[in-house]
Short mmCIF file of C-alpha atoms and ligand atoms in Angstrom, two decimals:
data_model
loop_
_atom_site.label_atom_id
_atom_site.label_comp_id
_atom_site.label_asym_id
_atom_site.label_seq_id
_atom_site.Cartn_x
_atom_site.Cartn_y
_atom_site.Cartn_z
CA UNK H 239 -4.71 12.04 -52.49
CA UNK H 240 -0.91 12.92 -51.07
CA UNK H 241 -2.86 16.18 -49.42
CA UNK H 242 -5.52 13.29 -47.63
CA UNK H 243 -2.26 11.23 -46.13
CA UNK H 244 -0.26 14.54 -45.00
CA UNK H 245 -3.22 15.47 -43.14
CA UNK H 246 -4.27 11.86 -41.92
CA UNK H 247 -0.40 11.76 -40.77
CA UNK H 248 -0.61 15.41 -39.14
CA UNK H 249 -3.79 14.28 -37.23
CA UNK H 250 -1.82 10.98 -35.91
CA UNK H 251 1.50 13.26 -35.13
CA UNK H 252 -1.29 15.41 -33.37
CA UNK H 253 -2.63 12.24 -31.56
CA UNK H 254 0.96 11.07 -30.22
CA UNK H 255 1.99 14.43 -29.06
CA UNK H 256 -1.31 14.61 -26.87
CA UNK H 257 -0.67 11.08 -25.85
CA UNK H 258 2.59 11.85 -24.56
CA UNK H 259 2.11 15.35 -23.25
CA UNK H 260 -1.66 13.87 -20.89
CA UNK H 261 0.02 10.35 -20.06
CA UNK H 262 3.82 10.36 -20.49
CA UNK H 263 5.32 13.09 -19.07
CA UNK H 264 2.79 12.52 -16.07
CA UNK H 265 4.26 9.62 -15.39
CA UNK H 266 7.47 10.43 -15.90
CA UNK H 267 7.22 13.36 -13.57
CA UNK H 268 4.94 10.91 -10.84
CA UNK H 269 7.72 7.95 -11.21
CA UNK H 270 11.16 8.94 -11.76
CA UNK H 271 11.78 12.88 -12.24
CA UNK H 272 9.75 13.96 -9.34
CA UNK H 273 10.55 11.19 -6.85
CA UNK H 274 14.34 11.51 -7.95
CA UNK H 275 14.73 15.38 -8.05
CA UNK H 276 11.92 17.15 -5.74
CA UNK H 277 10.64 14.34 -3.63
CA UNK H 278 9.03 14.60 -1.06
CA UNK H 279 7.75 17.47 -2.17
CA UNK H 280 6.17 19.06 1.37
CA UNK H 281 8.31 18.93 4.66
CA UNK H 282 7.11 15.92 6.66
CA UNK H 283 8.18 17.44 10.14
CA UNK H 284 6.12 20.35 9.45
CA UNK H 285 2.80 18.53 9.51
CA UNK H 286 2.79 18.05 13.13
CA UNK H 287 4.70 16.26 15.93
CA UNK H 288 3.28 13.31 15.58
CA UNK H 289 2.53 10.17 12.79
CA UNK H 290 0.80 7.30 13.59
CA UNK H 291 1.89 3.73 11.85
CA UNK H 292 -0.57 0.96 12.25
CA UNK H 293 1.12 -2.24 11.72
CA UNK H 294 4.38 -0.84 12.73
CA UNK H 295 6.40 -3.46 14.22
CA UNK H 296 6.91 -5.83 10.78
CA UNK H 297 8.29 -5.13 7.26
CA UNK H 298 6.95 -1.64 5.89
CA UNK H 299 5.04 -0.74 8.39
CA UNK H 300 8.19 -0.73 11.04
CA UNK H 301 10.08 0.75 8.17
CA UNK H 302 7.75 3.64 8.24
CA UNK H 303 8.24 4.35 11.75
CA UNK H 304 11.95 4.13 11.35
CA UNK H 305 12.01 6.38 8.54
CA UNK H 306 9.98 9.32 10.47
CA UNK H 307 11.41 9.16 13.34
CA UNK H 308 14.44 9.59 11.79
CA UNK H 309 13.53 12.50 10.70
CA UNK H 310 12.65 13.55 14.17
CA UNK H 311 8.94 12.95 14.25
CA UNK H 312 7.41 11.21 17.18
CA UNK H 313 5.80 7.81 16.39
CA UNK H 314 2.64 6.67 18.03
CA UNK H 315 3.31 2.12 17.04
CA UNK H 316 0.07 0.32 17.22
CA UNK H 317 0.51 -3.32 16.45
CA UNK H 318 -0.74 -6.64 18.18
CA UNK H 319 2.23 -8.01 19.83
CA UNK H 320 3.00 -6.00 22.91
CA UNK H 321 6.50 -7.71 23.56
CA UNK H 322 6.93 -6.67 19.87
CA UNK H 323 5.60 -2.98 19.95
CA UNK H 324 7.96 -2.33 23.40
CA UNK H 325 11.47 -3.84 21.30
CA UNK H 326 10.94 -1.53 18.39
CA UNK H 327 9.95 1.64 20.73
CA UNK H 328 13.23 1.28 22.54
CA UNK H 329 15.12 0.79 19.16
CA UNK H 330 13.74 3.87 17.78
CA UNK H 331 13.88 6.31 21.19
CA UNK H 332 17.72 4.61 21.40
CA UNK H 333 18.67 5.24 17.61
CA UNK H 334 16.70 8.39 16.89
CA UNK H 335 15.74 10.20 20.90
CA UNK H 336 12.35 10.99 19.67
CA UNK H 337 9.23 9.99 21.80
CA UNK H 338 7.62 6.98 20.83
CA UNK H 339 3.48 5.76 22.44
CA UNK H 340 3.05 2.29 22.05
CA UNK H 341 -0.95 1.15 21.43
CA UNK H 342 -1.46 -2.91 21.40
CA UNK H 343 -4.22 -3.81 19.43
CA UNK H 344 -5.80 -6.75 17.54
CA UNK H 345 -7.69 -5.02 14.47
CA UNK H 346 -9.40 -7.90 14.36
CA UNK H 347 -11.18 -7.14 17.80
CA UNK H 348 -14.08 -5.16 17.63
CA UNK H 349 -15.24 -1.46 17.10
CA UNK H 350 -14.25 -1.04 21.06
CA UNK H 351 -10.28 -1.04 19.79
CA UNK H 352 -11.00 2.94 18.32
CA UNK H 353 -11.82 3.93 21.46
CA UNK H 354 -8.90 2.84 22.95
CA UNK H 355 -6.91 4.32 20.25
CA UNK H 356 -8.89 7.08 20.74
CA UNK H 357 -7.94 7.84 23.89
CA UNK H 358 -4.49 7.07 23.76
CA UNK H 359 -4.19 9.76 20.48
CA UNK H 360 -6.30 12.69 22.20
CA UNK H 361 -4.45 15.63 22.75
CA UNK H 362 -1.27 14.62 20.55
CA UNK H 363 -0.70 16.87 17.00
CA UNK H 364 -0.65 14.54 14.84
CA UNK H 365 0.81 15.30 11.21
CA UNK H 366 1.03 11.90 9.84
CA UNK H 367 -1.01 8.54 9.57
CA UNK H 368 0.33 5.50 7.75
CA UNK H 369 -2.29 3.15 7.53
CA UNK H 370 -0.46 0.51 6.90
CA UNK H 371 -1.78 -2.97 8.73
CA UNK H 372 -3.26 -5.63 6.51
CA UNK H 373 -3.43 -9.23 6.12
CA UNK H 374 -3.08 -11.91 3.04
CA UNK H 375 -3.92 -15.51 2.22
CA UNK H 376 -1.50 -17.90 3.65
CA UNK H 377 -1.31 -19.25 -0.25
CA UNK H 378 -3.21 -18.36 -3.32
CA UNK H 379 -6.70 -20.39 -3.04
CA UNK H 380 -9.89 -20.48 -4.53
CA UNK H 381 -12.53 -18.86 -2.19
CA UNK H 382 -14.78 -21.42 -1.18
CA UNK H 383 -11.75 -23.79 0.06
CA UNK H 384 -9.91 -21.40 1.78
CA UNK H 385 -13.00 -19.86 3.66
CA UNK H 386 -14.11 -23.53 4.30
CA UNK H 387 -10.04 -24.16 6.01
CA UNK H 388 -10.13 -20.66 7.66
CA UNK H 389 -13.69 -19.82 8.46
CA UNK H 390 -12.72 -16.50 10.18
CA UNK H 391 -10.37 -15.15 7.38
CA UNK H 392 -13.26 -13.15 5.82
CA UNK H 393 -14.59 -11.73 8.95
CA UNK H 394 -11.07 -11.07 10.01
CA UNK H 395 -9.41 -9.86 6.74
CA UNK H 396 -12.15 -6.83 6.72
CA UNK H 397 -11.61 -6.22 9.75
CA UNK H 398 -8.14 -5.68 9.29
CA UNK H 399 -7.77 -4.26 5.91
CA UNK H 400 -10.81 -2.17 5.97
CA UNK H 401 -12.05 -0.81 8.89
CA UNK H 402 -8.93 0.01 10.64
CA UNK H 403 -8.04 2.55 7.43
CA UNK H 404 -11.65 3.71 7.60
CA UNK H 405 -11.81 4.14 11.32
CA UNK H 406 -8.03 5.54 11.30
CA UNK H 407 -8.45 7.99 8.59
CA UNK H 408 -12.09 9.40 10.63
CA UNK H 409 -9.90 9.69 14.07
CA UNK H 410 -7.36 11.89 12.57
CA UNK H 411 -9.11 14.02 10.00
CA UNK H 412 -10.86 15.96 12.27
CA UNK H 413 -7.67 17.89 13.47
CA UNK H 414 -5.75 17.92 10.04
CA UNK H 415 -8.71 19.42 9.07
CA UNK H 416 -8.77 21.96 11.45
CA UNK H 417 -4.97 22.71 10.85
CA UNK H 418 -5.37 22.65 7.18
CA UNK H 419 -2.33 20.21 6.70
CA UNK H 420 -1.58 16.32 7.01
CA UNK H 421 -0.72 13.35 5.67
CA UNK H 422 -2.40 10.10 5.21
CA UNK H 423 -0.67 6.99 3.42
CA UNK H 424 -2.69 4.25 2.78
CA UNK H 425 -1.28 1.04 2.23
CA UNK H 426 -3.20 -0.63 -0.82
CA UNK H 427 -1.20 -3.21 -2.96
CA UNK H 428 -0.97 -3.84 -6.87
CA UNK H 429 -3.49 -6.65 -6.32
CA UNK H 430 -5.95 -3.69 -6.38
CA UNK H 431 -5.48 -2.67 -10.34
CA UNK H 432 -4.05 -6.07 -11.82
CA UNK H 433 -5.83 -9.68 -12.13
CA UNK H 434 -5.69 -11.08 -9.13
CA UNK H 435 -7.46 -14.55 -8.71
CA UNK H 436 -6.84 -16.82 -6.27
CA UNK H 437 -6.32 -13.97 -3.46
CA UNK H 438 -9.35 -12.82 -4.68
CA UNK H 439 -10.73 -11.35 -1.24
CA UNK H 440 -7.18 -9.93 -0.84
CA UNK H 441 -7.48 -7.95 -3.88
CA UNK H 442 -11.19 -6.31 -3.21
CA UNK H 443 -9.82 -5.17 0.22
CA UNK H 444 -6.92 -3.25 -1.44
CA UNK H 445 -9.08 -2.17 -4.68
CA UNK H 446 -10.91 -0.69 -1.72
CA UNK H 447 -8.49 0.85 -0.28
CA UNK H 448 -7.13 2.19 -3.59
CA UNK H 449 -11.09 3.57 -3.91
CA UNK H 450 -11.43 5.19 -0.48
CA UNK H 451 -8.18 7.34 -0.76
CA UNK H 452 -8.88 8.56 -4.22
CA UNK H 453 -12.15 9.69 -3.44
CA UNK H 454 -10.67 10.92 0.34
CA UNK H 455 -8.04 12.70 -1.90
CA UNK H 456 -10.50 14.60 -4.17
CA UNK H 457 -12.84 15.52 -0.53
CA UNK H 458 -9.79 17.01 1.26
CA UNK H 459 -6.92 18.01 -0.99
CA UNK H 460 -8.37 21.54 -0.98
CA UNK H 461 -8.13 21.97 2.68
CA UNK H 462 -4.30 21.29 2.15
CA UNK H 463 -4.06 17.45 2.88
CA UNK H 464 -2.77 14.86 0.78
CA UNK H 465 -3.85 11.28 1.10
CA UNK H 466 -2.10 9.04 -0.69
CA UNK H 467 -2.25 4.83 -1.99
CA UNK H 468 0.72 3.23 -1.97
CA UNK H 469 0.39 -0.05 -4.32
CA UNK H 470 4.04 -2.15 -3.77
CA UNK H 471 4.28 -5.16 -5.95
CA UNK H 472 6.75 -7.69 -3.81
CA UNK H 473 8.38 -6.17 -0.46
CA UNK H 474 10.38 -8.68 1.56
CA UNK H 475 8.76 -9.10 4.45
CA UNK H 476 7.32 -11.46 7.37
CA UNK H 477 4.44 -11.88 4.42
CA UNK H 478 6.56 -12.68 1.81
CA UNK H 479 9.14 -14.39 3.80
CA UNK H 480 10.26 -16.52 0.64
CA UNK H 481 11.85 -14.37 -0.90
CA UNK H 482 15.56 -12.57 -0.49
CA UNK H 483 15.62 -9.06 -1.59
CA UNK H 484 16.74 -8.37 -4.93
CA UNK H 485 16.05 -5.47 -7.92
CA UNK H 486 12.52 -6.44 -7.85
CA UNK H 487 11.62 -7.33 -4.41
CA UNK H 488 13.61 -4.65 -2.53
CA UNK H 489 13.84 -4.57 1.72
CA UNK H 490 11.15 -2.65 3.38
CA UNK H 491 14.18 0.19 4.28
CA UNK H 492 14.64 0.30 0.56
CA UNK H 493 10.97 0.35 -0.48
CA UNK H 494 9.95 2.90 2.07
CA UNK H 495 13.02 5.15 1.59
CA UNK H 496 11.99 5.29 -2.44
CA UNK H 497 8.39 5.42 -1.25
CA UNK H 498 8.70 8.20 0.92
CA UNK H 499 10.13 10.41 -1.92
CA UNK H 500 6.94 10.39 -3.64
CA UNK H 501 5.11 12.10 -1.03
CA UNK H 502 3.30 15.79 -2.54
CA UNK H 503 4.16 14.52 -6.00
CA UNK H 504 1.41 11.81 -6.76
CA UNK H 505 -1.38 10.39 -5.22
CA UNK H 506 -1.32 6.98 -6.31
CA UNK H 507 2.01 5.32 -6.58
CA UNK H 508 3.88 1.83 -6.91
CA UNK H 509 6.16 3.25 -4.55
CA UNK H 510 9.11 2.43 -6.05
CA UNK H 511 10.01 2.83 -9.46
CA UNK H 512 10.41 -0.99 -10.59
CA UNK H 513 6.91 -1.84 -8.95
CA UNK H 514 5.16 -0.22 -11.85
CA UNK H 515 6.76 -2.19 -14.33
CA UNK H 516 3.86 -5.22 -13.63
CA UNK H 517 1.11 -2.63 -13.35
CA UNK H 518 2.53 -1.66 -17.20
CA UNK H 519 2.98 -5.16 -18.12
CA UNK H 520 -0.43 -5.63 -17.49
CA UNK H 521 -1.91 -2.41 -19.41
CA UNK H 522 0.50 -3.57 -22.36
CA UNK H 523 -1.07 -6.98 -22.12
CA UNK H 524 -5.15 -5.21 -22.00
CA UNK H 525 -4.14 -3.15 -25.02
CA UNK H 526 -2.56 -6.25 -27.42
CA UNK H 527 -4.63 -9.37 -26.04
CA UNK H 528 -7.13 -7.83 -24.29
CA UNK H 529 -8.10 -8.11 -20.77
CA UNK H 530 -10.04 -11.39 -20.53
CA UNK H 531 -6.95 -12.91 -22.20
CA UNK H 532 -5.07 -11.35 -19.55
CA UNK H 533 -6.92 -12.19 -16.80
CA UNK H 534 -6.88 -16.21 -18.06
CA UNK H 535 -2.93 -16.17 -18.48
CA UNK H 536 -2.77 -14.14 -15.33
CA UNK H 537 -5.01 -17.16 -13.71
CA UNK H 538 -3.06 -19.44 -15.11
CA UNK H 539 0.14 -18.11 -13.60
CA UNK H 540 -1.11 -18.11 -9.82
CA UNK H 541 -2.81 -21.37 -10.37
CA UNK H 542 1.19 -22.81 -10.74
CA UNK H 543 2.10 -20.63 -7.67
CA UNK H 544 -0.88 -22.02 -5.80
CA UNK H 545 0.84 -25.75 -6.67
CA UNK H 546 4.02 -25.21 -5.97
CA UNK H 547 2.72 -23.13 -2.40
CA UNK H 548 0.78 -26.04 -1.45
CA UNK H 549 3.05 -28.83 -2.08
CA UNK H 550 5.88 -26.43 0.14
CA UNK H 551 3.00 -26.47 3.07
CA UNK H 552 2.73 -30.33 2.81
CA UNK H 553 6.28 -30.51 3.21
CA UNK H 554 6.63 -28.34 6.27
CA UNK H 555 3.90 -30.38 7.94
N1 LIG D 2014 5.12 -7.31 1.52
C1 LIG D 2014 4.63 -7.19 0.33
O1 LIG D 2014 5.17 -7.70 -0.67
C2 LIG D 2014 3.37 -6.42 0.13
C3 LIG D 2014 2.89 -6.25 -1.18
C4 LIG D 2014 1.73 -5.53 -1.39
C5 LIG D 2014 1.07 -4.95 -0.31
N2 LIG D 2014 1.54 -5.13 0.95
C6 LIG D 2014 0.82 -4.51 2.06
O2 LIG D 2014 1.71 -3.84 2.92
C7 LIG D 2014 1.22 -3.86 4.26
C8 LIG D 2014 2.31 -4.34 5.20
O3 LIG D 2014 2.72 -5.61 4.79
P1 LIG D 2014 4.06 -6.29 5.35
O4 LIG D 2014 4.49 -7.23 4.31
O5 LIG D 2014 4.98 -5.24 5.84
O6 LIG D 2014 3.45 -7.13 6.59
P2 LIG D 2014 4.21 -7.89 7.79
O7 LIG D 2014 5.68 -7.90 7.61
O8 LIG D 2014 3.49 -9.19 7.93
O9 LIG D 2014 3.88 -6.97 9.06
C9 LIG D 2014 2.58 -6.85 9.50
C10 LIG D 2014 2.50 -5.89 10.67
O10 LIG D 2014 1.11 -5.76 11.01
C11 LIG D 2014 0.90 -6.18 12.35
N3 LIG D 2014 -0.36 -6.92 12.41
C12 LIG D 2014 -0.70 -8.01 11.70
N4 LIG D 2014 -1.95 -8.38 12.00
C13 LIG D 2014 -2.40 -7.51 12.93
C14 LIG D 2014 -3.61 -7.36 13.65
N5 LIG D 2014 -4.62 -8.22 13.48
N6 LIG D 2014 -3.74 -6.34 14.52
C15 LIG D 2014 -2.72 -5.49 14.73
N7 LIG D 2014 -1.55 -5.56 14.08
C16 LIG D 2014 -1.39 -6.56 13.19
C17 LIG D 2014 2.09 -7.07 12.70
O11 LIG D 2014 2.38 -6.95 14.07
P3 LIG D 2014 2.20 -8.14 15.12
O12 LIG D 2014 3.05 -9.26 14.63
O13 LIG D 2014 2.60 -7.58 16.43
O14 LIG D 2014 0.74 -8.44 15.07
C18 LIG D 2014 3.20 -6.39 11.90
O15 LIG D 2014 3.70 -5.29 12.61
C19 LIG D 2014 -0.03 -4.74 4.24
O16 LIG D 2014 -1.17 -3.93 4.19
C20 LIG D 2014 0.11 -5.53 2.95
O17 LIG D 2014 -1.14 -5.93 2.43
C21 LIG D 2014 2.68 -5.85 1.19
#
């Protein structure tokens, strides 16, 4: 009997140790020793001359752009405000004397906008995309009254979260392929792996998103280029405007600057290492209540953000 439990106890010793060596360390490596000691892990200036950041004049997309052209890359800014696009271009050539193109776009507009992009990109060697552009609910809602208020949004939020990282990633690939080396960053959001009702159109954009890269990743990795999600929790931005920027809600500098550094080292990332605290919360919650428990507390949770977002709207009426 005492031979039975040292050898039950050796297999769950055995069990731990591969738990930690296939899952832990991983992580550990993906979220804090790798970002903090080797990140990024490939030299961003030596993917081309170029990166392109959609959505680059706002929160993390402009952060982006700030952040490579720092480095000395040249940024190609496509955004929708043209006022907008030309302010940031002269703050960057001013701050950083690299070249910046400016493209004004609505990705909302049709499949004609890729041509234009098209041929404003032709030519340039481009070493970097940032797919970054994407739109949100104005408030959590439940589908049917939000699409009935805003009969475009669905229409418009695939537009804008979809196609233009589909159509970006196919205008781009073709020459990182040929130069065996590039870099694709494609904003997703943490929507895409946790319960997410009440955005829930939102969250199937970025689940795609999440789906598209990984699948991108596996396609191209061996022709040396890394395409990467990026799932933030809370940035402080234009679309999160309530909030100030604290611990858990950085700045876009501060989340890009973190995000930046995990570049080479994983392919799916929080982007910044107190971010994947809720993605844990949630697995912890899956493995002790299980995940339709999780997904009712999770509803009940937005349902009081919904309330409290709606009675702010009535106010500023
Ligand atoms: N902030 C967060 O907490 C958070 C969390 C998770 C995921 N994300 C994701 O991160 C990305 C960036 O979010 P953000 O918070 O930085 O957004 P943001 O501050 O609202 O900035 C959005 C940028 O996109 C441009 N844009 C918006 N609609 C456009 C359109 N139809 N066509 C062309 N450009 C358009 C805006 O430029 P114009 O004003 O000139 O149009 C602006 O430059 C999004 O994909 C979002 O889903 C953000």
């Amino acid at each position: 009997m005492a031979l039975d439990y040292s050898i039950l106890s050796s297999i769950c010793v055995g069990i731990v140790c591969v738990q930690i060596i296939h899952i832990v360390l991983p992580w550990l490596y993906a979220n804090i020793i790798g970002p903090t000691f080797f990140g990024p892990k490939i030299n961003l200036c030596q993917m081309g001359a170029w990166a392109v950041v959609t959505g680059a004049t706002d929160g993390i997309g402009k952060a982006y752009a700030k952040a490579l052209a720092k480095k000395g890359i040249n940024v190609i800014l496509i955004s929708r405000s043209l006022s907008k696009l030309e302010a940031v271009a002269k703050e960057l050539t001013d701050a950083y004397k690299v070249q910046i193109k400016i493209i004004d776009i609505d990705f909302k507009d049709g499949p004609q906008i890729y041509q234009k992009i098209e041929k404003n990109i032709t030519g340039l060697d481009i070493g970097i995309l940032v797919n970054n552009v994407g739109i949100c609910y104005l408030c959590p809602e439940f589908f049917i009254e939000y699409i009935t208020c805003y009969p475009q949004f669905l229409r418009d939020i695939i537009s804008v979260n979809i196609h233009s990282v589909t159509h970006m990633c196919a205008l781009v690939l073709p020459n990182m392929i040929a130069k065996k080396k590039g870099v694709i960053i494609n904003v997703s959001s943490i929507s895409a792996v946790t319960p997410s009702p009440l955005v829930s159109v939102y969250a199937a954009t970025k689940a795609f998103v999440d789906k598209f890269s990984d699948e991108l990743q596996t396609e191209y990795q061996s022709q040396g280029i890394i395409v990467q999600t990026l799932r933030p929790y809370l940035v402080v931005t234009n679309m999160m405007h309530k909030f100030k920027p604290n611990l858990f809600a950085p700045s876009a500098e501060v989340y890009v600057d973190s995000a930046l550094k995990t570049v080479g080292i994983t392919s799916q990332t929080n982007g910044y290492f107190l971010h994947t605290l809720p993605q844990f919360i949630n697995h912890l919650l899956n493995l002790i209540v299980g995940r339709h428990i999780t997904k009712i507390l999770r509803f009940k949770l937005l349902k009081i953000v919904r309330k409290r977002a709606l009675s702010n709207l009535d106010k500023n009426k």
